[in-house]
Amino acid sequence: MPMTVLRTLLDRLVEEDLLEDKLTISWHGAEPLMAGLEWYETANGCIAEALGDRVEIDQVFQSNGVLINDAWCDYFLHTEARVGVSLDGSAAQDSARVNWAGRPSHALALRGIDTLKRRNVPWALLAVITREVMEDPQAFIDFVQSTGCVNLGFKVEETNVGHHSRLEQSLDVEDLYVNFVQTLWRAFPADGPAYVREFQRYRKFRDARMTMQTLPVTLIPLRNLTIAANGDFTIFSGELLFREDDRFVFGNVMDGPLLNSLKTQRFRDTTAEMLSGVKRCAAQCRHYQACGSFYISQKYAEAGTFDVAETLACRLEVGAFRKALEGV
């Protein structure tokens, strides 16, 4: 991303009064560290100059861990950035993550984690739960514990831009996932040793004294703003940007105010289709209050439209997940 694009984006956020007290900047998509440390040092200066003390900045890097070294750790510590490492379990379970030559990247990722630990850089593990992981949850648990991970997040393998989930062909996938969640729940209780993001969210919802209605960020325009390197942006779920066409590109930061995206026919048509799907969810799904029709990009990836109620991702991550933990 040219610095002119980044600076223009930041200026528009200020000028259009789109900032709250805290701004999370997530460096995500492919491998963000490949942009190079010098690029981020320049970007960090650009962010500080444009925003100053106007807003609290929270930078998040989601990396495969391969390039993490002492220099990167210096940067993470200096900027107080949060670091997530993507790994899907043991070497056997992580076989889908390979380098450009098709060779496994697992050992190199573990080397990066070891560097983070040696330098006392806080980090989180993000795992995609594949069939291989579901079939041997204990191997996954053993792996997580072997890394010294204290912050774990997980999500099922899903159909999305550029990837078709293999779980769609698994007739027994819901039973497998229920068993996986229950096994993980027993291994990682609320008092440690690891904080499990999905379990903490579930406890918060379960223990709420009043009924909560979730309004997910994927349905709030510009709340989850995703910018491509050339300045193209999408305003709902970030995954929608990375299609081969521009179906969900709502503008380019170099072309004018971000709020202009809300005046377009594309925005009106997309919103109407999304809200029709939300109505289906509200009418048909008993988990609607916990989800709020979050899985927007998955709807389009699986069905070619937002005007549907159920996706594989929501059936597992909401339905099967809550089934696994009801009564425990």
Coordinates of C-alpha atoms in Angstrom, one line a residue:
M1 CA 0.0 0.0 0.0
P2 CA 1.5 3.4 -1.0
M3 CA 1.8 5.8 1.9
T4 CA -0.4 8.2 0.0
V5 CA -3.2 5.7 0.2
L6 CA -2.7 5.1 3.9
R7 CA -2.5 8.8 4.7
T8 CA -5.5 9.7 2.6
L9 CA -7.5 7.0 4.4
L10 CA -6.5 8.3 7.8
D11 CA -7.3 11.9 6.9
R12 CA -10.8 10.8 5.6
L13 CA -11.5 9.0 8.9
V14 CA -10.7 12.3 10.8
E15 CA -12.5 14.6 8.3
E16 CA -15.6 12.6 8.1
D17 CA -15.8 12.1 11.9
L18 CA -15.7 8.3 11.7
L19 CA -13.5 7.7 14.6
E20 CA -14.5 6.7 18.1
D21 CA -12.2 6.6 21.2
K22 CA -10.3 3.6 19.9
L23 CA -9.3 2.5 16.5
T24 CA -8.2 -1.1 15.8
I25 CA -5.9 -1.4 12.8
S26 CA -5.7 -5.1 11.7
W27 CA -2.8 -5.9 9.4
H28 CA -4.3 -9.1 7.8
G29 CA -4.6 -10.9 4.5
A30 CA -2.0 -13.2 3.0
E31 CA 1.2 -12.7 5.1
P32 CA 1.3 -9.0 6.3
L33 CA 4.9 -9.2 7.5
M34 CA 6.0 -9.6 3.9
A35 CA 5.5 -5.8 3.5
G36 CA 8.7 -5.5 5.4
L37 CA 9.6 -3.9 8.7
E38 CA 10.7 -0.6 7.1
W39 CA 7.2 -0.2 5.6
Y40 CA 5.5 -0.6 8.9
E41 CA 7.9 1.8 10.6
T42 CA 7.0 4.4 8.0
A43 CA 3.3 3.5 8.3
N44 CA 3.4 3.8 12.1
G45 CA 4.9 7.3 11.8
C46 CA 2.2 8.2 9.3
I47 CA -0.5 7.0 11.7
A48 CA 0.9 8.9 14.6
E49 CA 1.2 12.1 12.5
A50 CA -2.4 11.8 11.1
L51 CA -4.2 10.8 14.3
G52 CA -1.9 12.0 17.1
D53 CA -3.6 11.8 20.5
R54 CA -7.0 12.0 18.9
V55 CA -7.7 8.3 19.3
E56 CA -6.2 5.2 21.0
I57 CA -4.6 3.0 18.4
D58 CA -4.6 -0.8 18.7
Q59 CA -2.5 -2.5 16.0
V60 CA -3.0 -6.2 15.4
F61 CA -0.9 -8.5 13.2
Q62 CA -2.2 -11.8 12.1
S63 CA 0.8 -13.8 10.8
N64 CA 1.8 -17.3 9.9
G65 CA 4.8 -16.8 12.2
V66 CA 7.4 -17.7 9.6
L67 CA 9.1 -14.3 9.4
I68 CA 9.0 -13.4 13.0
N69 CA 12.5 -12.6 14.4
D70 CA 14.1 -10.3 17.0
A71 CA 13.7 -7.2 14.8
W72 CA 10.0 -7.8 14.5
C73 CA 9.7 -8.4 18.2
D74 CA 11.4 -5.0 18.8
Y75 CA 8.7 -3.4 16.7
F76 CA 5.9 -5.3 18.4
L77 CA 7.1 -4.3 21.8
H78 CA 7.7 -0.7 20.8
T79 CA 4.3 -0.2 19.3
E80 CA 2.5 -2.5 21.8
A81 CA 1.0 -4.3 18.9
R82 CA -1.0 -7.5 19.4
V83 CA 0.3 -10.6 17.5
G84 CA -1.7 -13.5 16.4
V85 CA -0.1 -16.6 14.9
S86 CA -2.1 -18.9 12.6
L87 CA -1.6 -22.6 13.2
D88 CA -4.1 -25.4 13.0
G89 CA -2.7 -27.9 15.5
S90 CA 0.1 -30.5 15.4
A91 CA 2.3 -30.9 12.3
A92 CA -0.1 -33.5 10.9
Q93 CA -3.2 -31.4 11.6
D94 CA -1.4 -28.3 10.1
S95 CA -0.6 -29.9 6.8
A96 CA -2.7 -27.4 4.8
R97 CA -0.3 -24.5 5.7
V98 CA 2.6 -24.7 3.2
N99 CA 5.0 -22.2 1.7
W100 CA 5.1 -21.2 -2.0
A101 CA 7.1 -24.3 -2.8
G102 CA 4.4 -26.5 -1.3
R103 CA 6.5 -27.5 1.7
P104 CA 5.2 -27.5 5.3
S105 CA 5.7 -24.3 7.2
H106 CA 4.9 -25.7 10.6
A107 CA 8.5 -25.9 12.0
L108 CA 9.2 -22.3 10.8
A109 CA 6.0 -21.1 12.5
L110 CA 7.1 -22.8 15.7
R111 CA 10.5 -21.0 15.5
G112 CA 8.6 -17.7 15.2
I113 CA 6.6 -18.6 18.3
D114 CA 9.7 -19.5 20.2
T115 CA 11.1 -16.1 19.3
L116 CA 8.0 -14.3 20.6
K117 CA 8.2 -16.3 23.9
R118 CA 11.9 -15.6 24.3
R119 CA 11.3 -11.9 23.9
N120 CA 8.2 -11.9 26.1
V121 CA 6.0 -10.6 23.3
P122 CA 2.3 -11.4 24.1
W123 CA 0.8 -13.5 21.3
A124 CA -2.4 -15.5 20.5
L125 CA -2.9 -18.7 18.6
L126 CA -5.6 -18.7 15.9
A127 CA -6.6 -22.2 14.6
V128 CA -8.8 -23.2 11.8
I129 CA -10.6 -26.4 12.9
T130 CA -10.5 -28.9 10.1
R131 CA -11.8 -32.4 10.0
E132 CA -8.3 -33.7 10.9
V133 CA -8.4 -31.5 14.1
M134 CA -12.0 -32.7 15.0
E135 CA -11.0 -36.3 14.6
D136 CA -8.2 -36.0 17.2
P137 CA -9.0 -33.2 19.6
Q138 CA -6.5 -34.5 22.2
A139 CA -3.6 -34.1 19.7
F140 CA -4.8 -30.5 19.1
I141 CA -5.0 -29.8 22.9
D142 CA -1.5 -31.4 23.4
F143 CA -0.1 -29.1 20.7
V144 CA -1.7 -26.0 22.1
Q145 CA -0.4 -26.8 25.6
S146 CA 3.1 -27.5 24.2
T147 CA 3.4 -24.0 22.7
G148 CA 2.7 -22.3 26.1
C149 CA -0.2 -20.6 24.5
V150 CA -2.3 -18.5 27.0
N151 CA -4.7 -17.0 24.4
L152 CA -6.4 -19.2 21.9
G153 CA -9.0 -18.5 19.3
F154 CA -10.5 -21.1 16.9
K155 CA -13.0 -21.2 14.0
V156 CA -14.2 -23.9 11.7
E157 CA -12.9 -24.3 8.2
E158 CA -15.4 -22.4 6.1
T159 CA -16.3 -21.7 2.5
N160 CA -15.2 -18.3 1.7
V161 CA -13.4 -16.3 -1.0
G162 CA -10.8 -18.5 -2.6
H163 CA -11.5 -21.5 -0.4
H164 CA -14.2 -24.2 -0.5
S165 CA -14.6 -26.0 2.9
R166 CA -14.1 -29.7 2.8
L167 CA -16.5 -30.0 5.8
E168 CA -19.4 -29.6 3.5
Q169 CA -18.9 -33.2 2.3
S170 CA -18.8 -34.6 5.9
L171 CA -22.1 -36.0 7.0
D172 CA -21.0 -36.5 10.6
V173 CA -19.3 -33.1 10.9
E174 CA -21.8 -31.7 13.5
D175 CA -21.2 -34.7 15.8
L176 CA -17.5 -34.4 15.4
Y177 CA -17.5 -30.7 16.2
V178 CA -19.7 -31.2 19.3
N179 CA -17.2 -33.7 20.6
F180 CA -14.3 -31.4 19.8
V181 CA -15.9 -28.5 21.6
Q182 CA -16.7 -30.5 24.7
T183 CA -13.2 -32.0 24.8
L184 CA -11.7 -28.6 24.5
W185 CA -14.0 -27.1 27.2
R186 CA -12.9 -29.7 29.7
A187 CA -9.2 -29.1 28.9
F188 CA -9.4 -25.3 29.2
P189 CA -11.5 -24.3 32.2
A190 CA -12.4 -20.7 32.9
D191 CA -9.6 -20.3 35.5
G192 CA -6.8 -21.2 33.0
P193 CA -4.2 -21.9 32.0
A194 CA -5.3 -20.6 28.6
Y195 CA -7.9 -18.0 27.8
V196 CA -10.1 -19.4 25.0
R197 CA -11.8 -16.6 23.1
E198 CA -14.9 -18.5 22.0
F199 CA -15.5 -19.9 25.5
Q200 CA -15.2 -16.5 27.1
R201 CA -17.7 -15.0 24.7
Y202 CA -20.1 -17.9 25.4
R203 CA -19.9 -17.5 29.1
K204 CA -20.5 -13.7 28.8
F205 CA -23.7 -14.3 26.8
R206 CA -24.8 -17.2 29.0
D207 CA -24.4 -15.3 32.2
A208 CA -26.0 -12.1 31.0
R209 CA -28.8 -11.0 33.4
M210 CA -31.0 -9.8 30.5
T211 CA -31.6 -11.0 27.0
M212 CA -29.0 -9.5 24.6
Q213 CA -29.5 -8.9 20.9
T214 CA -26.3 -9.1 19.0
L215 CA -25.8 -6.5 16.2
P216 CA -22.7 -7.9 14.4
V217 CA -20.0 -5.6 12.9
T218 CA -20.6 -7.4 9.6
L219 CA -23.9 -5.6 9.3
I220 CA -22.8 -2.1 10.3
P221 CA -21.5 -0.1 7.3
L222 CA -18.0 1.2 7.8
R223 CA -17.7 -0.4 11.2
N224 CA -15.5 -3.1 9.8
L225 CA -13.8 -1.1 7.0
T226 CA -11.4 -3.2 4.9
I227 CA -8.9 -1.5 2.6
A228 CA -6.9 -3.1 -0.2
A229 CA -3.4 -2.0 -1.1
N230 CA -4.7 0.1 -4.0
G231 CA -7.3 1.9 -1.8
D232 CA -10.4 -0.1 -2.8
F233 CA -12.6 -0.7 0.2
T234 CA -15.5 -2.7 1.4
I235 CA -17.7 -1.7 4.3
F236 CA -19.2 -4.9 5.7
S237 CA -17.3 -8.2 6.1
G238 CA -13.7 -7.9 5.1
E239 CA -13.7 -11.2 3.2
L240 CA -16.0 -9.7 0.6
L241 CA -13.2 -7.5 -0.7
F242 CA -11.0 -10.3 -1.9
R243 CA -13.0 -11.5 -4.8
E244 CA -11.8 -11.7 -8.4
D245 CA -14.4 -9.1 -9.4
D246 CA -15.3 -5.8 -7.8
R247 CA -18.9 -6.9 -6.8
F248 CA -18.4 -5.6 -3.2
V249 CA -16.0 -2.8 -3.7
F250 CA -17.9 0.3 -2.5
G251 CA -15.3 2.9 -3.4
N252 CA -11.6 3.9 -3.4
V253 CA -10.2 6.1 -0.7
M254 CA -8.4 8.2 -3.3
D255 CA -11.7 9.1 -5.1
G256 CA -13.6 11.0 -2.5
P257 CA -15.3 10.7 1.0
L258 CA -15.9 7.3 2.4
L259 CA -19.4 8.2 3.3
N260 CA -20.2 8.6 -0.4
S261 CA -20.3 4.8 -0.5
L262 CA -23.6 5.0 1.4
K263 CA -25.3 6.9 -1.4
T264 CA -24.7 4.4 -4.1
Q265 CA -27.2 2.0 -5.7
R266 CA -24.7 -0.8 -4.9
F267 CA -25.0 0.0 -1.2
R268 CA -28.8 0.1 -1.3
D269 CA -29.1 -3.2 -3.2
T270 CA -26.6 -5.0 -1.0
T271 CA -28.2 -3.7 2.2
A272 CA -31.7 -4.7 1.1
E273 CA -30.5 -8.2 0.2
M274 CA -28.6 -8.6 3.5
L275 CA -31.6 -7.4 5.6
S276 CA -33.8 -9.9 3.8
G277 CA -31.5 -12.6 4.9
V278 CA -31.4 -11.2 8.4
K279 CA -35.2 -11.5 8.5
R280 CA -34.9 -15.2 7.5
C281 CA -32.4 -15.8 10.3
A282 CA -34.7 -14.0 12.9
A283 CA -37.7 -16.1 11.8
Q284 CA -36.0 -19.5 11.5
C285 CA -33.1 -19.7 13.9
R286 CA -33.3 -20.1 17.7
H287 CA -29.8 -18.8 18.0
Y288 CA -30.5 -15.5 16.3
Q289 CA -30.0 -13.5 19.5
A290 CA -26.5 -14.9 19.9
C291 CA -25.5 -14.4 16.3
G292 CA -27.6 -11.6 14.7
S293 CA -26.9 -13.0 11.3
F294 CA -23.1 -12.5 11.6
Y295 CA -22.0 -14.8 8.8
I296 CA -22.6 -12.5 5.8
S297 CA -19.6 -13.4 3.6
Q298 CA -20.2 -17.1 4.2
K299 CA -23.8 -16.7 3.0
Y300 CA -22.6 -15.3 -0.2
A301 CA -19.8 -17.7 -0.7
E302 CA -22.0 -20.7 -0.1
A303 CA -25.2 -19.6 -1.7
G304 CA -24.3 -16.8 -4.0
T305 CA -26.7 -14.5 -2.2
F306 CA -27.1 -12.8 1.2
D307 CA -30.8 -13.7 1.2
V308 CA -30.5 -17.0 3.0
A309 CA -30.7 -18.0 6.6
E310 CA -28.2 -20.8 7.3
T311 CA -24.6 -21.4 6.5
L312 CA -22.3 -24.3 7.3
A313 CA -20.2 -21.9 9.5
C314 CA -23.2 -20.8 11.6
R315 CA -24.6 -24.3 11.8
L316 CA -21.3 -25.4 13.4
E317 CA -19.9 -22.3 15.2
V318 CA -23.3 -21.3 16.7
G319 CA -25.6 -24.3 16.5
A320 CA -23.3 -27.2 17.2
F321 CA -21.1 -25.1 19.5
R322 CA -24.0 -24.1 21.8
K323 CA -25.4 -27.7 21.6
A324 CA -22.1 -28.9 22.9
L325 CA -22.1 -26.6 25.9
E326 CA -25.7 -26.5 26.9
G327 CA -26.0 -27.9 30.4
V328 CA -22.2 -28.1 31.1

